[in-house]
Amino acid sequence: MTEDSTKDIDSEEDRWARLMRSAQAGDEADYRELLTELAHVVRRYLSSRFGRAEFVDDCVQDCLVAIHEARHSYDAGRKFRPWFFAIVRYKAIDVLRGQRRRRDLVTRQAHEQLSTEQILETNPLEAQIVSGYLLRALSPDYRDAIILTKLKGYSVTEAAAQLKISEGALKVRVHRGIGRLKRLVEAEKL
Amino acid sequence: MTSDDDLIQALSRNLQAVAPPARIDHIWLGWLVLSAAFVVGVIHLMGPVRDSSLDQLLSGGRFTFETVLGITAFIAGSLAAFRSAVPGGLSRWLARIAVGLLLAWIGFYLFGLYSPALEPSMAGKRDRCVWETFVYAAPPMLVAIGLIRRYCPLQPFRTAMAAGIVAGMLPALYMQLACMYVPAHILSFHILPGLLVGPAAVGVAWVWQFAVARRSQ
């Protein structure tokens, strides 16, 4: 990390902490400014890790709501970033776990696609989904299972049929893949 | 205006001031002192207490180490449980140390099955220590959950489990001095019920969350 980027992080940290203290006191303008900045940060953070899936839009909004609901728990004597990113990381995994079916993201023809490599070759939208470096860090088995069920919205039966595995095996892959993603997210130094 | 902007407008409109709660470490320290005083007080009040325990403790042998390890595990575990109530408050190293110390403490008693730290004896035997451990842990556990809920535990059930286990550790730890010293008895009549306070705490947290959700409907 360069000296300039460390300075940027420090000044950001101070500004966010100040804005949050002001928001805790009820200042609407400062709170709006803070949430606007944080929304951009969350979007960048999630897009770089999980790709530009629709999931990111949902997650940004969920994070903003979670920050709003947790704002009383920010301790002005502590750093802002660990508090903020703990909420973002938790929400990202939470949203991914509870992601509902998203049939509108893909057409039915996408059913024939079997692997991430094929996805990348055939559909730019889906290429964006798997462009996140955290998803790329997963093994292809876990990645495909998560992409199909959590990001593209296929049912367990549909996804299992596409990957030619049993439903039980698919559920195990999704569960383990999310667990792995969670560990990767938590292991990051921010 | 994007949907993010709409949401931000909605969240910031008529923003209410919120009073930041007291520092979590201060709350933890207060809980620790009062809970320890309560458990020690009630165990002495209900009696009996093993007469030789103080001398054994001061002997400086393995029993002393076992006790100090248990106290350290309790301190680290309870601090970790309380800090997990604040987003980003619990560092990974503290969580690992707390779990490691708890496992080491239990491991000592498992090792004690083959090579006890003290000569096993019935001195100080309490007839209902298994229930006492569970019952005396209940007030500290309920207070801990009540305090933690004022913050923002991101994983409320995991935090409740941790709070329950440390609340259960407290009487289990003191039974080490008050009740008879036989590792198999300690494991099954003190430590096991102490650990079971963890799932009980999860149940309490679940009921609490359910009741709050129903009231807000």
Coordinates of C-alpha atoms in Angstrom, one line a residue:
Chain A
M1 CA 0.0 0.0 0.0
T2 CA 1.4 3.4 -1.0
E3 CA 1.8 6.4 1.4
D4 CA -0.9 8.3 -0.6
S5 CA -3.5 5.5 -0.4
T6 CA -2.8 5.1 3.3
K7 CA -3.5 8.9 3.7
D8 CA -6.7 8.6 1.6
I9 CA -7.9 5.7 3.8
D10 CA -7.1 7.7 7.0
S11 CA -8.9 10.8 5.8
E12 CA -11.9 8.7 4.6
E13 CA -11.9 7.0 8.0
D14 CA -11.9 10.3 9.9
R15 CA -14.6 11.8 7.6
W16 CA -16.9 8.8 7.9
A17 CA -16.4 8.7 11.6
R18 CA -17.3 12.4 11.9
L19 CA -20.3 12.0 9.6
M20 CA -21.6 9.0 11.6
R21 CA -21.2 10.9 14.9
S22 CA -23.2 13.7 13.4
A23 CA -25.8 11.3 12.1
Q24 CA -26.1 9.7 15.6
A25 CA -26.9 13.2 16.8
G26 CA -29.7 13.4 14.2
D27 CA -28.1 15.5 11.4
E28 CA -29.9 14.5 8.2
A29 CA -27.6 16.2 5.7
D30 CA -24.5 14.6 7.1
Y31 CA -26.2 11.2 7.2
R32 CA -27.3 11.6 3.5
E33 CA -23.7 12.4 2.6
L34 CA -22.4 9.5 4.5
L35 CA -24.8 7.0 3.1
T36 CA -24.2 8.3 -0.5
E37 CA -20.4 7.8 -0.1
L38 CA -20.9 4.4 1.6
A39 CA -23.2 3.2 -1.2
H40 CA -20.5 3.8 -3.8
V41 CA -17.9 2.1 -1.6
V42 CA -20.2 -1.0 -1.1
R43 CA -21.0 -1.2 -4.8
R44 CA -17.3 -1.1 -5.8
Y45 CA -16.4 -3.6 -3.0
L46 CA -19.1 -6.1 -4.1
S47 CA -18.6 -5.7 -7.8
S48 CA -14.9 -6.3 -7.6
R49 CA -15.5 -9.5 -5.5
F50 CA -18.7 -10.9 -6.9
G51 CA -18.9 -9.4 -10.4
R52 CA -21.6 -7.0 -11.6
A53 CA -24.6 -9.3 -10.8
E54 CA -28.0 -8.0 -10.0
F55 CA -27.3 -9.4 -6.6
V56 CA -25.0 -6.4 -6.0
D57 CA -27.8 -3.9 -6.4
D58 CA -29.9 -5.8 -3.8
C59 CA -26.9 -6.1 -1.5
V60 CA -26.0 -2.4 -1.6
Q61 CA -29.5 -1.5 -0.5
D62 CA -29.6 -4.2 2.2
C63 CA -26.2 -2.9 3.4
L64 CA -27.6 0.7 3.6
V65 CA -30.6 -0.5 5.6
A66 CA -28.4 -2.6 7.9
I67 CA -26.1 0.4 8.5
H68 CA -29.1 2.5 9.3
E69 CA -30.4 -0.1 11.8
A70 CA -27.0 -0.6 13.4
R71 CA -26.0 3.1 13.5
H72 CA -26.6 3.3 17.3
S73 CA -23.9 0.5 17.8
Y74 CA -21.1 2.5 16.2
D75 CA -18.7 3.5 19.0
A76 CA -17.1 6.8 18.3
G77 CA -14.0 5.6 20.2
R78 CA -13.4 2.9 17.6
K79 CA -12.4 2.9 14.0
F80 CA -15.3 3.3 11.5
R81 CA -14.0 1.0 8.7
P82 CA -14.0 -2.3 10.7
W83 CA -17.6 -1.6 11.9
F84 CA -18.7 -0.7 8.4
F85 CA -17.1 -3.6 6.5
A86 CA -18.2 -6.1 9.1
I87 CA -21.8 -5.2 8.2
V88 CA -21.1 -5.2 4.5
R89 CA -19.4 -8.6 4.6
Y90 CA -22.1 -10.1 6.7
K91 CA -24.8 -8.7 4.5
A92 CA -23.1 -9.9 1.3
I93 CA -23.0 -13.5 2.5
D94 CA -26.5 -13.2 4.0
V95 CA -28.0 -11.9 0.7
L96 CA -26.1 -14.6 -1.3
R97 CA -27.5 -17.3 1.0
G98 CA -31.1 -16.1 0.8
Q99 CA -31.0 -15.2 -2.9
R100 CA -34.3 -15.9 -4.5
R101 CA -34.8 -17.2 -8.0
R102 CA -33.8 -14.8 -10.7
R103 CA -35.3 -16.1 -13.8
D104 CA -35.3 -12.7 -15.4
L105 CA -31.5 -12.6 -15.4
V106 CA -31.2 -15.4 -17.9
T107 CA -33.1 -16.9 -20.7
R108 CA -34.3 -20.4 -20.7
Q109 CA -31.7 -21.2 -23.4
A110 CA -29.0 -20.8 -20.8
H111 CA -30.0 -24.2 -19.4
E112 CA -27.6 -25.8 -21.8
Q113 CA -24.6 -24.0 -20.3
L114 CA -22.6 -26.3 -18.2
S115 CA -19.5 -24.6 -16.9
T116 CA -18.1 -21.2 -16.1
E117 CA -15.8 -21.4 -19.1
Q118 CA -18.8 -21.9 -21.4
I119 CA -20.7 -19.1 -19.6
L120 CA -17.8 -16.7 -20.2
E121 CA -17.7 -17.6 -23.9
T122 CA -21.4 -17.4 -24.6
N123 CA -23.0 -14.6 -22.6
P124 CA -21.4 -11.2 -21.7
L125 CA -23.9 -10.6 -18.9
E126 CA -22.9 -13.8 -17.2
A127 CA -19.3 -13.1 -17.9
Q128 CA -19.8 -10.0 -15.7
I129 CA -21.3 -12.2 -13.0
V130 CA -18.3 -14.4 -12.8
S131 CA -15.8 -11.5 -13.2
G132 CA -15.6 -11.0 -9.4
Y133 CA -12.3 -12.2 -8.1
L134 CA -13.8 -14.0 -5.1
L135 CA -16.0 -16.1 -7.3
R136 CA -12.9 -16.8 -9.4
A137 CA -11.1 -17.9 -6.3
L138 CA -13.6 -20.8 -5.8
S139 CA -13.1 -24.2 -7.4
P140 CA -15.2 -24.6 -10.6
D141 CA -17.6 -27.0 -8.9
Y142 CA -18.5 -24.6 -6.1
R143 CA -18.5 -21.6 -8.5
D144 CA -20.9 -23.2 -10.9
A145 CA -23.2 -24.3 -8.1
I146 CA -23.3 -20.8 -6.6
I147 CA -23.7 -19.0 -9.9
L148 CA -26.6 -21.2 -11.0
T149 CA -28.6 -21.2 -7.8
K150 CA -27.7 -17.9 -6.2
L151 CA -26.9 -15.5 -9.0
K152 CA -28.9 -16.9 -11.9
G153 CA -31.8 -18.0 -9.8
Y154 CA -32.2 -21.6 -10.9
S155 CA -34.0 -24.1 -8.7
V156 CA -32.0 -26.8 -7.0
T157 CA -33.5 -29.4 -9.4
E158 CA -32.7 -27.3 -12.5
A159 CA -29.2 -26.6 -11.4
A160 CA -28.5 -30.2 -10.4
A161 CA -29.8 -31.4 -13.8
Q162 CA -27.6 -28.9 -15.6
L163 CA -24.5 -29.9 -13.7
K164 CA -25.4 -33.6 -13.9
I165 CA -25.2 -34.2 -10.2
S166 CA -27.7 -35.1 -7.6
E167 CA -29.7 -32.4 -5.7
G168 CA -28.0 -33.4 -2.5
A169 CA -24.6 -33.0 -4.0
L170 CA -25.6 -29.6 -5.4
K171 CA -26.8 -28.5 -2.0
V172 CA -23.5 -29.6 -0.5
R173 CA -21.5 -27.7 -3.1
V174 CA -23.6 -24.5 -2.6
H175 CA -23.2 -24.8 1.2
R176 CA -19.5 -25.4 1.1
G177 CA -19.0 -22.7 -1.6
I178 CA -20.7 -20.1 0.5
G179 CA -18.7 -21.1 3.5
R180 CA -15.6 -20.7 1.5
L181 CA -16.7 -17.3 0.2
K182 CA -17.4 -16.3 3.7
R183 CA -13.9 -17.3 4.9
L184 CA -12.4 -15.5 1.9
V185 CA -14.3 -12.3 2.6
E186 CA -13.5 -12.4 6.3
A187 CA -9.8 -13.1 5.6
E188 CA -9.4 -9.9 3.5
K189 CA -7.6 -7.0 5.0
L190 CA -9.4 -3.8 4.3
Chain B
M1 CA -32.6 9.7 -9.1
T2 CA -31.5 6.1 -8.7
S3 CA -33.2 3.7 -6.3
D4 CA -30.1 4.0 -4.0
D5 CA -30.8 7.7 -3.8
D6 CA -34.4 7.1 -3.1
L7 CA -33.5 4.8 -0.3
I8 CA -30.9 7.2 1.2
Q9 CA -33.5 10.0 1.1
A10 CA -36.0 7.7 2.9
L11 CA -33.5 6.6 5.5
S12 CA -32.3 10.1 6.3
R13 CA -35.7 11.8 6.3
N14 CA -36.8 12.8 9.9
L15 CA -33.7 11.2 11.2
Q16 CA -33.9 10.5 14.9
A17 CA -30.9 11.0 17.2
V18 CA -29.7 7.8 18.7
A19 CA -27.8 7.5 21.9
P20 CA -24.7 5.4 21.4
P21 CA -24.6 2.7 24.0
A22 CA -21.9 2.5 26.6
R23 CA -18.5 1.0 25.5
I24 CA -19.0 -2.8 25.2
D25 CA -15.8 -3.5 27.1
H26 CA -17.2 -1.5 30.1
I27 CA -20.4 -3.4 30.0
W28 CA -18.5 -6.7 29.8
L29 CA -16.4 -5.8 32.8
G30 CA -19.5 -4.9 34.9
W31 CA -21.2 -8.1 33.9
L32 CA -18.1 -10.2 34.7
V33 CA -17.7 -8.7 38.2
L34 CA -21.3 -8.9 39.1
S35 CA -21.8 -12.4 37.6
A36 CA -18.7 -13.7 39.4
A37 CA -19.9 -12.2 42.7
F38 CA -23.3 -13.7 42.2
V39 CA -22.1 -17.2 41.4
V40 CA -19.5 -17.3 44.2
G41 CA -22.0 -15.9 46.7
V42 CA -24.8 -18.3 45.8
I43 CA -22.5 -21.4 45.8
H44 CA -21.2 -20.4 49.3
L45 CA -24.7 -19.7 50.5
M46 CA -26.0 -23.0 49.4
G47 CA -22.9 -24.9 50.6
P48 CA -21.0 -27.1 51.3
V49 CA -17.7 -25.9 49.9
R50 CA -14.6 -28.1 49.9
D51 CA -12.4 -27.0 52.9
S52 CA -9.1 -28.0 51.3
S53 CA -9.6 -26.1 48.0
L54 CA -7.8 -22.9 49.0
D55 CA -4.7 -24.8 50.2
Q56 CA -4.8 -26.9 47.0
L57 CA -5.1 -23.7 45.0
L58 CA -2.1 -22.1 46.7
S59 CA 0.0 -25.2 46.3
G60 CA 1.1 -24.0 42.8
G61 CA 0.8 -27.4 41.2
R62 CA -1.2 -28.6 38.2
F63 CA -4.5 -27.9 40.0
T64 CA -3.5 -24.2 40.3
F65 CA -2.6 -24.1 36.6
E66 CA -6.0 -25.8 35.7
T67 CA -7.9 -23.2 37.7
V68 CA -5.9 -20.2 36.3
L69 CA -6.4 -21.6 32.8
G70 CA -10.2 -21.9 33.4
I71 CA -10.3 -18.3 34.7
T72 CA -8.3 -17.0 31.7
A73 CA -10.6 -19.0 29.3
F74 CA -13.6 -17.5 31.0
I75 CA -12.2 -13.9 30.8
A76 CA -11.2 -14.3 27.1
G77 CA -14.5 -16.1 26.2
S78 CA -16.7 -13.6 27.8
L79 CA -14.9 -10.7 26.3
A80 CA -15.2 -12.3 22.9
A81 CA -18.9 -13.0 23.4
F82 CA -19.6 -9.3 24.3
R83 CA -17.4 -7.9 21.6
S84 CA -19.2 -10.0 19.0
A85 CA -22.3 -7.9 19.8
V86 CA -20.7 -5.0 18.0
P87 CA -20.1 -5.2 14.2
G88 CA -16.3 -5.5 13.7
G89 CA -15.8 -5.5 17.4
L90 CA -14.4 -9.1 17.7
S91 CA -11.0 -9.7 16.2
R92 CA -10.1 -13.1 14.8
W93 CA -7.2 -13.6 17.2
L94 CA -9.4 -13.0 20.3
A95 CA -12.0 -15.5 19.0
R96 CA -9.3 -18.1 18.3
I97 CA -7.6 -17.5 21.7
A98 CA -10.9 -17.8 23.5
V99 CA -11.8 -21.1 21.8
G100 CA -8.3 -22.4 22.2
L101 CA -8.3 -21.7 26.0
L102 CA -11.7 -23.3 26.4
L103 CA -10.6 -26.4 24.6
A104 CA -7.4 -26.5 26.6
W105 CA -9.3 -26.2 29.8
I106 CA -11.6 -29.0 28.9
G107 CA -8.6 -31.0 27.6
F108 CA -7.0 -30.8 31.0
Y109 CA -9.9 -32.7 32.6
L110 CA -9.9 -35.2 29.8
F111 CA -6.2 -35.8 30.5
G112 CA -7.1 -35.8 34.2
L113 CA -9.2 -39.0 33.6
Y114 CA -5.9 -40.8 33.2
S115 CA -3.7 -38.6 35.4
P116 CA -5.7 -36.3 37.8
A117 CA -4.2 -33.1 39.0
L118 CA -5.3 -33.9 42.6
E119 CA -5.9 -37.2 44.3
P120 CA -9.6 -37.8 43.5
S121 CA -11.7 -37.4 46.6
M122 CA -15.4 -37.1 47.7
A123 CA -14.6 -34.1 49.9
G124 CA -17.0 -31.3 49.3
K125 CA -19.5 -33.5 47.5
R126 CA -22.7 -31.5 46.7
D127 CA -25.8 -33.5 46.0
R128 CA -27.3 -31.4 43.2
C129 CA -24.2 -29.8 41.6
V130 CA -25.3 -30.8 38.1
W131 CA -28.5 -28.7 38.5
E132 CA -26.8 -26.0 40.5
T133 CA -24.4 -25.4 37.6
F134 CA -27.2 -25.0 35.2
V135 CA -29.5 -22.9 37.5
Y136 CA -26.7 -20.6 38.8
A137 CA -25.7 -19.9 35.2
A138 CA -29.2 -18.8 34.2
P139 CA -29.2 -15.2 35.7
P140 CA -25.7 -14.3 34.2
M141 CA -26.8 -15.8 30.9
L142 CA -30.1 -13.8 30.8
V143 CA -28.4 -10.6 31.8
A144 CA -25.7 -11.1 29.2
I145 CA -28.3 -11.7 26.4
G146 CA -30.3 -8.6 27.6
L147 CA -27.2 -6.5 27.5
I148 CA -26.0 -7.8 24.1
R149 CA -29.3 -7.3 22.5
R150 CA -28.9 -3.5 23.1
Y151 CA -26.0 -3.6 20.6
C152 CA -26.1 -5.1 17.1
P153 CA -24.9 -8.7 17.0
L154 CA -24.7 -9.6 13.3
Q155 CA -25.0 -13.3 14.2
P156 CA -27.3 -13.1 17.2
F157 CA -27.6 -16.9 17.7
R158 CA -23.8 -17.4 17.6
T159 CA -23.3 -14.5 20.0
A160 CA -26.0 -16.0 22.3
M161 CA -24.3 -19.4 22.2
A162 CA -21.0 -17.8 23.2
A163 CA -22.7 -15.8 26.0
G164 CA -24.4 -18.9 27.2
I165 CA -21.3 -21.0 27.3
V166 CA -19.3 -18.4 29.2
A167 CA -22.2 -17.9 31.6
G168 CA -22.2 -21.7 32.1
M169 CA -18.4 -21.8 32.6
L170 CA -18.7 -19.5 35.6
P171 CA -20.4 -21.9 38.0
A172 CA -18.6 -24.9 36.4
L173 CA -15.3 -23.1 37.2
Y174 CA -16.2 -22.4 40.7
M175 CA -17.5 -25.9 41.3
Q176 CA -13.9 -26.9 40.7
L177 CA -13.1 -25.3 44.1
A178 CA -16.5 -25.9 45.9
C179 CA -17.4 -29.5 44.9
M180 CA -15.5 -32.8 44.9
Y181 CA -12.5 -33.2 42.7
V182 CA -12.9 -36.2 40.4
P183 CA -12.2 -35.4 36.7
A184 CA -15.0 -37.7 35.4
H185 CA -17.5 -36.0 37.8
I186 CA -16.2 -32.5 36.9
L187 CA -16.6 -33.3 33.2
S188 CA -20.1 -34.7 33.4
F189 CA -21.6 -32.8 36.3
H190 CA -20.0 -29.4 36.0
I191 CA -18.6 -28.8 32.5
L192 CA -21.3 -30.5 30.5
P193 CA -24.2 -28.7 32.1
G194 CA -22.2 -25.5 31.8
L195 CA -21.7 -26.1 28.1
L196 CA -25.4 -26.9 27.7
V197 CA -26.2 -23.3 28.9
G198 CA -25.0 -22.3 25.3
P199 CA -27.9 -24.0 23.5
A200 CA -30.3 -22.8 26.2
A201 CA -29.1 -19.3 25.5
V202 CA -29.8 -19.7 21.8
G203 CA -33.3 -20.8 22.7
V204 CA -33.8 -17.7 24.9
A205 CA -32.5 -15.5 22.1
W206 CA -34.8 -17.2 19.6
V207 CA -37.9 -16.8 21.9
W208 CA -36.9 -13.1 22.6
Q209 CA -36.5 -12.4 18.9
F210 CA -39.8 -14.1 18.1
A211 CA -41.6 -12.1 20.8
V212 CA -40.1 -8.8 19.6
A213 CA -41.1 -9.7 16.0
R214 CA -44.7 -10.5 17.0
R215 CA -45.0 -7.4 19.1
S216 CA -43.8 -5.2 16.2
Q217 CA -46.4 -6.7 13.8

